């Protein structure tokens, strides 16, 4: 859902089909509440998720939803797909069709996927300039060495998109295991970066986005709502 903003008087004039002068009168009589507080200002800015009542009757009550899923391998990060089960198919919420995915994972990647209907929140997490770190655990076919670390940190030129990847942090955990931190999400980015060394990624798992770790009590395919703290602090490092 796009997070539309509007001035209160415009919204009420349109909703009630009355003039803005009549909206002023309506507010003067304390007939309107926004998020439980009596509204007085005609130029108050409201958005898609403002809870608005008129004479005690709800006239807008769209709620924002924030979901974390432990995506299993073989499930596609899309809202619809003819061939595979989608991340939306795994959910059991009445509002699930309102949700969009905050940073997709490949079909054979597992781990943390966030979904929401709040596009302003998802933008904060996905725009590379906001530098929200996505952390992945990677298993490789061939042995790692120190050269990988500097190559990831320097960035790699991707001819197809004509971009150089932003500095990425690679930590070697063992001969075949690494942790990679990215602030962007280019198409097949991690696989392509290891591909420069002709090394194949045999398993890829997203462990965290910003401050938010995948809840280790969630079995593959299970999901839960984010807490209010998680919603507000996910991009605060
Ligand atoms: N990099 C990839 O190659 N695949 C993913 O799913 C995520 C990051």
mmCIF file of C-alpha atoms in Angstrom, residues 71 76-79 100-106 112-113 126 136 185 206:
data_model
loop_
_atom_site.group_PDB
_atom_site.id
_atom_site.type_symbol
_atom_site.label_atom_id
_atom_site.label_comp_id
_atom_site.label_asym_id
_atom_site.label_seq_id
_atom_site.Cartn_x
_atom_site.Cartn_y
_atom_site.Cartn_z
ATOM 1 C CA UNK A 71 12.004 -18.468 4.252
ATOM 2 C CA UNK A 76 9.901 -17.869 -4.267
ATOM 3 C CA UNK A 77 10.143 -14.259 -3.012
ATOM 4 C CA UNK A 78 7.173 -13.016 -5.011
ATOM 5 C CA UNK A 79 3.528 -12.338 -4.327
ATOM 6 C CA UNK A 100 4.946 -6.498 -0.259
ATOM 7 C CA UNK A 101 8.402 -8.001 0.215
ATOM 8 C CA UNK A 102 11.242 -5.927 1.677
ATOM 9 C CA UNK A 103 14.273 -7.253 -0.236
ATOM 10 C CA UNK A 104 13.882 -10.534 -2.054
ATOM 11 C CA UNK A 105 15.901 -13.704 -1.630
ATOM 12 C CA UNK A 106 16.681 -16.175 -4.424
ATOM 13 C CA UNK A 112 15.026 -13.691 7.016
ATOM 14 C CA UNK A 113 12.391 -12.093 4.772
ATOM 15 C CA UNK A 126 16.109 -1.097 0.976
ATOM 16 C CA UNK A 136 24.396 -13.554 5.182
ATOM 17 C CA UNK A 185 20.775 -6.147 -2.879
ATOM 18 C CA UNK A 206 20.141 -14.341 5.441
#
